[in-house]
Amino acid sequence: MKLTLEGCRILIVEDEPLIALDIEATLADAGARILGPVHSEAAAMALVDAAVSDADGALKIDRAVLDVHLGDNTCEAVAARLTSLKVPFVFHSGFARDTEPFVARSAAPHLRKPASAEALIAALDNET
């Protein structure tokens, strides 16, 4: 059975441009509508806030892929905001899950970079 993310609006937060493009292409091929990719915590928070404050009040993000380390920052605030909004997400990182306490405490899936297209799609598909 082929997994699909048809119509899902997925936020991509990734500071490595080539990885961001690869994730974007993978998810678009699975039918997702891509938000971003954005490369920083501030840009991700602005996009989440814009998605929440839409005129009709409907949340415009279905799922997210979060790189844990974003330059000198982490995605901790983004993960906390998405959790409060009940938006499922996966961590996608080159570091082990226990590298950051907020990742280790989270129930969100953790994929080690480079995750295969199948693993990424499956993790997001399971977050319904």
mmCIF file with all atom_site columns, C-alpha atoms in Angstrom:
data_model
loop_
_atom_site.group_PDB
_atom_site.id
_atom_site.type_symbol
_atom_site.label_atom_id
_atom_site.label_alt_id
_atom_site.label_comp_id
_atom_site.label_asym_id
_atom_site.label_entity_id
_atom_site.label_seq_id
_atom_site.pdbx_PDB_ins_code
_atom_site.Cartn_x
_atom_site.Cartn_y
_atom_site.Cartn_z
_atom_site.occupancy
_atom_site.B_iso_or_equiv
_atom_site.pdbx_formal_charge
_atom_site.auth_seq_id
_atom_site.auth_comp_id
_atom_site.auth_asym_id
_atom_site.auth_atom_id
_atom_site.pdbx_PDB_model_num
ATOM 1   C CA . MET A 1 1   ? 0.000   0.000  0.000  1.00 0.00 ? 1   MET A CA 1
ATOM 2   C CA . LYS A 1 2   ? 1.385   3.379  -0.987 1.00 0.00 ? 2   LYS A CA 1
ATOM 3   C CA . LEU A 1 3   ? 1.261   5.960  1.767  1.00 0.00 ? 3   LEU A CA 1
ATOM 4   C CA . THR A 1 4   ? -0.114  9.339  0.865  1.00 0.00 ? 4   THR A CA 1
ATOM 5   C CA . LEU A 1 5   ? -0.264  12.748 2.424  1.00 0.00 ? 5   LEU A CA 1
ATOM 6   C CA . GLU A 1 6   ? -2.734  14.021 -0.166 1.00 0.00 ? 6   GLU A CA 1
ATOM 7   C CA . GLY A 1 7   ? -3.842  17.552 0.700  1.00 0.00 ? 7   GLY A CA 1
ATOM 8   C CA . CYS A 1 8   ? -2.049  17.718 4.065  1.00 0.00 ? 8   CYS A CA 1
ATOM 9   C CA . ARG A 1 9   ? -0.525  21.111 4.793  1.00 0.00 ? 9   ARG A CA 1
ATOM 10  C CA . ILE A 1 10  ? 2.929   20.353 6.147  1.00 0.00 ? 10  ILE A CA 1
ATOM 11  C CA . LEU A 1 11  ? 5.315   22.896 7.634  1.00 0.00 ? 11  LEU A CA 1
ATOM 12  C CA . ILE A 1 12  ? 9.001   22.199 6.988  1.00 0.00 ? 12  ILE A CA 1
ATOM 13  C CA . VAL A 1 13  ? 11.542  23.731 9.378  1.00 0.00 ? 13  VAL A CA 1
ATOM 14  C CA . GLU A 1 14  ? 15.057  22.893 8.176  1.00 0.00 ? 14  GLU A CA 1
ATOM 15  C CA . ASP A 1 15  ? 18.169  25.095 8.095  1.00 0.00 ? 15  ASP A CA 1
ATOM 16  C CA . GLU A 1 16  ? 20.123  23.064 5.515  1.00 0.00 ? 16  GLU A CA 1
ATOM 17  C CA . PRO A 1 17  ? 18.875  24.184 2.065  1.00 0.00 ? 17  PRO A CA 1
ATOM 18  C CA . LEU A 1 18  ? 19.562  20.920 0.229  1.00 0.00 ? 18  LEU A CA 1
ATOM 19  C CA . ILE A 1 19  ? 17.893  18.837 2.908  1.00 0.00 ? 19  ILE A CA 1
ATOM 20  C CA . ALA A 1 20  ? 14.942  21.239 2.954  1.00 0.00 ? 20  ALA A CA 1
ATOM 21  C CA . LEU A 1 21  ? 14.550  20.895 -0.818 1.00 0.00 ? 21  LEU A CA 1
ATOM 22  C CA . ASP A 1 22  ? 14.739  17.109 -0.573 1.00 0.00 ? 22  ASP A CA 1
ATOM 23  C CA . ILE A 1 23  ? 12.065  16.993 2.150  1.00 0.00 ? 23  ILE A CA 1
ATOM 24  C CA . GLU A 1 24  ? 9.903   19.399 0.162  1.00 0.00 ? 24  GLU A CA 1
ATOM 25  C CA . ALA A 1 25  ? 10.145  17.272 -3.001 1.00 0.00 ? 25  ALA A CA 1
ATOM 26  C CA . THR A 1 26  ? 9.479   14.046 -1.077 1.00 0.00 ? 26  THR A CA 1
ATOM 27  C CA . LEU A 1 27  ? 6.374   15.397 0.628  1.00 0.00 ? 27  LEU A CA 1
ATOM 28  C CA . ALA A 1 28  ? 5.070   17.138 -2.499 1.00 0.00 ? 28  ALA A CA 1
ATOM 29  C CA . ASP A 1 29  ? 5.416   13.840 -4.399 1.00 0.00 ? 29  ASP A CA 1
ATOM 30  C CA . ALA A 1 30  ? 3.256   12.254 -1.675 1.00 0.00 ? 30  ALA A CA 1
ATOM 31  C CA . GLY A 1 31  ? 0.561   14.862 -2.317 1.00 0.00 ? 31  GLY A CA 1
ATOM 32  C CA . ALA A 1 32  ? 1.279   17.281 0.525  1.00 0.00 ? 32  ALA A CA 1
ATOM 33  C CA . ARG A 1 33  ? 0.892   21.023 0.334  1.00 0.00 ? 33  ARG A CA 1
ATOM 34  C CA . ILE A 1 34  ? 4.141   22.540 1.612  1.00 0.00 ? 34  ILE A CA 1
ATOM 35  C CA . LEU A 1 35  ? 4.458   25.464 4.006  1.00 0.00 ? 35  LEU A CA 1
ATOM 36  C CA . GLY A 1 36  ? 7.990   26.808 3.917  1.00 0.00 ? 36  GLY A CA 1
ATOM 37  C CA . PRO A 1 37  ? 10.529  25.501 4.100  1.00 0.00 ? 37  PRO A CA 1
ATOM 38  C CA . VAL A 1 38  ? 11.715  27.951 6.703  1.00 0.00 ? 38  VAL A CA 1
ATOM 39  C CA . HIS A 1 39  ? 15.232  28.022 8.082  1.00 0.00 ? 39  HIS A CA 1
ATOM 40  C CA . SER A 1 40  ? 14.922  29.553 11.545 1.00 0.00 ? 40  SER A CA 1
ATOM 41  C CA . GLU A 1 41  ? 12.891  29.384 14.712 1.00 0.00 ? 41  GLU A CA 1
ATOM 42  C CA . ALA A 1 42  ? 11.691  32.970 14.209 1.00 0.00 ? 42  ALA A CA 1
ATOM 43  C CA . ALA A 1 43  ? 10.524  32.308 10.652 1.00 0.00 ? 43  ALA A CA 1
ATOM 44  C CA . ALA A 1 44  ? 8.748   29.125 11.742 1.00 0.00 ? 44  ALA A CA 1
ATOM 45  C CA . MET A 1 45  ? 6.978   30.895 14.606 1.00 0.00 ? 45  MET A CA 1
ATOM 46  C CA . ALA A 1 46  ? 5.876   33.690 12.275 1.00 0.00 ? 46  ALA A CA 1
ATOM 47  C CA . LEU A 1 47  ? 4.460   31.150 9.829  1.00 0.00 ? 47  LEU A CA 1
ATOM 48  C CA . VAL A 1 48  ? 2.647   29.262 12.597 1.00 0.00 ? 48  VAL A CA 1
ATOM 49  C CA . ASP A 1 49  ? 1.237   32.505 13.996 1.00 0.00 ? 49  ASP A CA 1
ATOM 50  C CA . ALA A 1 50  ? 0.061   33.549 10.531 1.00 0.00 ? 50  ALA A CA 1
ATOM 51  C CA . ALA A 1 51  ? -1.573  30.169 10.004 1.00 0.00 ? 51  ALA A CA 1
ATOM 52  C CA . VAL A 1 52  ? -3.405  30.448 13.318 1.00 0.00 ? 52  VAL A CA 1
ATOM 53  C CA . SER A 1 53  ? -4.549  34.039 12.912 1.00 0.00 ? 53  SER A CA 1
ATOM 54  C CA . ASP A 1 54  ? -6.264  33.446 9.586  1.00 0.00 ? 54  ASP A CA 1
ATOM 55  C CA . ALA A 1 55  ? -9.486  35.428 9.214  1.00 0.00 ? 55  ALA A CA 1
ATOM 56  C CA . ASP A 1 56  ? -11.741 32.351 9.372  1.00 0.00 ? 56  ASP A CA 1
ATOM 57  C CA . GLY A 1 57  ? -10.031 31.076 12.526 1.00 0.00 ? 57  GLY A CA 1
ATOM 58  C CA . ALA A 1 58  ? -9.155  27.692 10.998 1.00 0.00 ? 58  ALA A CA 1
ATOM 59  C CA . LEU A 1 59  ? -5.690  26.294 11.594 1.00 0.00 ? 59  LEU A CA 1
ATOM 60  C CA . LYS A 1 60  ? -3.800  26.070 8.310  1.00 0.00 ? 60  LYS A CA 1
ATOM 61  C CA . ILE A 1 61  ? -1.135  23.532 9.357  1.00 0.00 ? 61  ILE A CA 1
ATOM 62  C CA . ASP A 1 62  ? -1.882  19.809 9.516  1.00 0.00 ? 62  ASP A CA 1
ATOM 63  C CA . ARG A 1 63  ? 1.590   18.448 10.363 1.00 0.00 ? 63  ARG A CA 1
ATOM 64  C CA . ALA A 1 64  ? 5.225   19.540 10.550 1.00 0.00 ? 64  ALA A CA 1
ATOM 65  C CA . VAL A 1 65  ? 8.785   18.316 10.088 1.00 0.00 ? 65  VAL A CA 1
ATOM 66  C CA . LEU A 1 66  ? 11.201  19.962 12.536 1.00 0.00 ? 66  LEU A CA 1
ATOM 67  C CA . ASP A 1 67  ? 14.968  19.967 12.356 1.00 0.00 ? 67  ASP A CA 1
ATOM 68  C CA . VAL A 1 68  ? 16.055  20.029 15.990 1.00 0.00 ? 68  VAL A CA 1
ATOM 69  C CA . HIS A 1 69  ? 19.108  22.287 15.604 1.00 0.00 ? 69  HIS A CA 1
ATOM 70  C CA . LEU A 1 70  ? 18.623  25.487 13.625 1.00 0.00 ? 70  LEU A CA 1
ATOM 71  C CA . GLY A 1 71  ? 21.972  27.223 13.512 1.00 0.00 ? 71  GLY A CA 1
ATOM 72  C CA . ASP A 1 72  ? 22.597  28.526 17.049 1.00 0.00 ? 72  ASP A CA 1
ATOM 73  C CA . ASN A 1 73  ? 19.000  27.793 18.132 1.00 0.00 ? 73  ASN A CA 1
ATOM 74  C CA . THR A 1 74  ? 16.731  24.805 18.455 1.00 0.00 ? 74  THR A CA 1
ATOM 75  C CA . CYS A 1 75  ? 13.134  24.214 17.396 1.00 0.00 ? 75  CYS A CA 1
ATOM 76  C CA . GLU A 1 76  ? 11.985  23.921 21.033 1.00 0.00 ? 76  GLU A CA 1
ATOM 77  C CA . ALA A 1 77  ? 9.620   26.921 20.910 1.00 0.00 ? 77  ALA A CA 1
ATOM 78  C CA . VAL A 1 78  ? 8.142   25.743 17.607 1.00 0.00 ? 78  VAL A CA 1
ATOM 79  C CA . ALA A 1 79  ? 7.586   22.238 18.994 1.00 0.00 ? 79  ALA A CA 1
ATOM 80  C CA . ALA A 1 80  ? 5.917   23.683 22.101 1.00 0.00 ? 80  ALA A CA 1
ATOM 81  C CA . ARG A 1 81  ? 3.646   25.923 20.019 1.00 0.00 ? 81  ARG A CA 1
ATOM 82  C CA . LEU A 1 82  ? 2.641   23.072 17.696 1.00 0.00 ? 82  LEU A CA 1
ATOM 83  C CA . THR A 1 83  ? 1.997   20.834 20.697 1.00 0.00 ? 83  THR A CA 1
ATOM 84  C CA . SER A 1 84  ? -0.274  23.476 22.247 1.00 0.00 ? 84  SER A CA 1
ATOM 85  C CA . LEU A 1 85  ? -2.163  23.685 18.936 1.00 0.00 ? 85  LEU A CA 1
ATOM 86  C CA . LYS A 1 86  ? -2.359  19.857 18.743 1.00 0.00 ? 86  LYS A CA 1
ATOM 87  C CA . VAL A 1 87  ? -0.487  19.817 15.425 1.00 0.00 ? 87  VAL A CA 1
ATOM 88  C CA . PRO A 1 88  ? 1.354   16.498 14.976 1.00 0.00 ? 88  PRO A CA 1
ATOM 89  C CA . PHE A 1 89  ? 5.024   16.759 14.017 1.00 0.00 ? 89  PHE A CA 1
ATOM 90  C CA . VAL A 1 90  ? 8.160   14.700 13.638 1.00 0.00 ? 90  VAL A CA 1
ATOM 91  C CA . PHE A 1 91  ? 11.673  15.635 14.652 1.00 0.00 ? 91  PHE A CA 1
ATOM 92  C CA . HIS A 1 92  ? 14.233  15.164 11.865 1.00 0.00 ? 92  HIS A CA 1
ATOM 93  C CA . SER A 1 93  ? 17.767  15.459 13.169 1.00 0.00 ? 93  SER A CA 1
ATOM 94  C CA . GLY A 1 94  ? 21.306  14.260 12.731 1.00 0.00 ? 94  GLY A CA 1
ATOM 95  C CA . PHE A 1 95  ? 21.579  14.014 16.510 1.00 0.00 ? 95  PHE A CA 1
ATOM 96  C CA . ALA A 1 96  ? 20.362  11.267 18.815 1.00 0.00 ? 96  ALA A CA 1
ATOM 97  C CA . ARG A 1 97  ? 16.982  11.732 20.482 1.00 0.00 ? 97  ARG A CA 1
ATOM 98  C CA . ASP A 1 98  ? 18.545  12.232 23.927 1.00 0.00 ? 98  ASP A CA 1
ATOM 99  C CA . THR A 1 99  ? 20.772  15.101 22.739 1.00 0.00 ? 99  THR A CA 1
ATOM 100 C CA . GLU A 1 100 ? 18.110  17.666 23.622 1.00 0.00 ? 100 GLU A CA 1
ATOM 101 C CA . PRO A 1 101 ? 15.918  17.186 26.729 1.00 0.00 ? 101 PRO A CA 1
ATOM 102 C CA . PHE A 1 102 ? 12.824  18.650 25.048 1.00 0.00 ? 102 PHE A CA 1
ATOM 103 C CA . VAL A 1 103 ? 13.113  16.078 22.247 1.00 0.00 ? 103 VAL A CA 1
ATOM 104 C CA . ALA A 1 104 ? 13.596  13.206 24.671 1.00 0.00 ? 104 ALA A CA 1
ATOM 105 C CA . ARG A 1 105 ? 10.502  14.300 26.655 1.00 0.00 ? 105 ARG A CA 1
ATOM 106 C CA . SER A 1 106 ? 8.339   14.577 23.555 1.00 0.00 ? 106 SER A CA 1
ATOM 107 C CA . ALA A 1 107 ? 6.102   11.810 22.267 1.00 0.00 ? 107 ALA A CA 1
ATOM 108 C CA . ALA A 1 108 ? 6.746   13.012 18.705 1.00 0.00 ? 108 ALA A CA 1
ATOM 109 C CA . PRO A 1 109 ? 8.578   10.585 16.417 1.00 0.00 ? 109 PRO A CA 1
ATOM 110 C CA . HIS A 1 110 ? 12.300  11.189 15.945 1.00 0.00 ? 110 HIS A CA 1
ATOM 111 C CA . LEU A 1 111 ? 13.914  10.373 12.608 1.00 0.00 ? 111 LEU A CA 1
ATOM 112 C CA . ARG A 1 112 ? 17.671  10.396 12.188 1.00 0.00 ? 112 ARG A CA 1
ATOM 113 C CA . LYS A 1 113 ? 19.017  12.251 9.162  1.00 0.00 ? 113 LYS A CA 1
ATOM 114 C CA . PRO A 1 114 ? 19.072  11.233 6.469  1.00 0.00 ? 114 PRO A CA 1
ATOM 115 C CA . ALA A 1 115 ? 15.675  9.565  6.814  1.00 0.00 ? 115 ALA A CA 1
ATOM 116 C CA . SER A 1 116 ? 14.384  7.736  3.788  1.00 0.00 ? 116 SER A CA 1
ATOM 117 C CA . ALA A 1 117 ? 11.403  9.119  1.922  1.00 0.00 ? 117 ALA A CA 1
ATOM 118 C CA . GLU A 1 118 ? 9.371   6.109  3.038  1.00 0.00 ? 118 GLU A CA 1
ATOM 119 C CA . ALA A 1 119 ? 10.242  6.606  6.711  1.00 0.00 ? 119 ALA A CA 1
ATOM 120 C CA . LEU A 1 120 ? 9.419   10.320 6.601  1.00 0.00 ? 120 LEU A CA 1
ATOM 121 C CA . ILE A 1 121 ? 6.083   9.789  4.847  1.00 0.00 ? 121 ILE A CA 1
ATOM 122 C CA . ALA A 1 122 ? 5.182   6.895  7.154  1.00 0.00 ? 122 ALA A CA 1
ATOM 123 C CA . ALA A 1 123 ? 5.962   8.934  10.281 1.00 0.00 ? 123 ALA A CA 1
ATOM 124 C CA . LEU A 1 124 ? 3.802   11.818 9.062  1.00 0.00 ? 124 LEU A CA 1
ATOM 125 C CA . ASP A 1 125 ? 1.048   9.501  7.840  1.00 0.00 ? 125 ASP A CA 1
ATOM 126 C CA . ASN A 1 126 ? 0.902   7.858  11.272 1.00 0.00 ? 126 ASN A CA 1
ATOM 127 C CA . GLU A 1 127 ? 0.467   11.238 12.947 1.00 0.00 ? 127 GLU A CA 1
ATOM 128 C CA . THR A 1 128 ? -3.215  11.555 12.059 1.00 0.00 ? 128 THR A CA 1
#
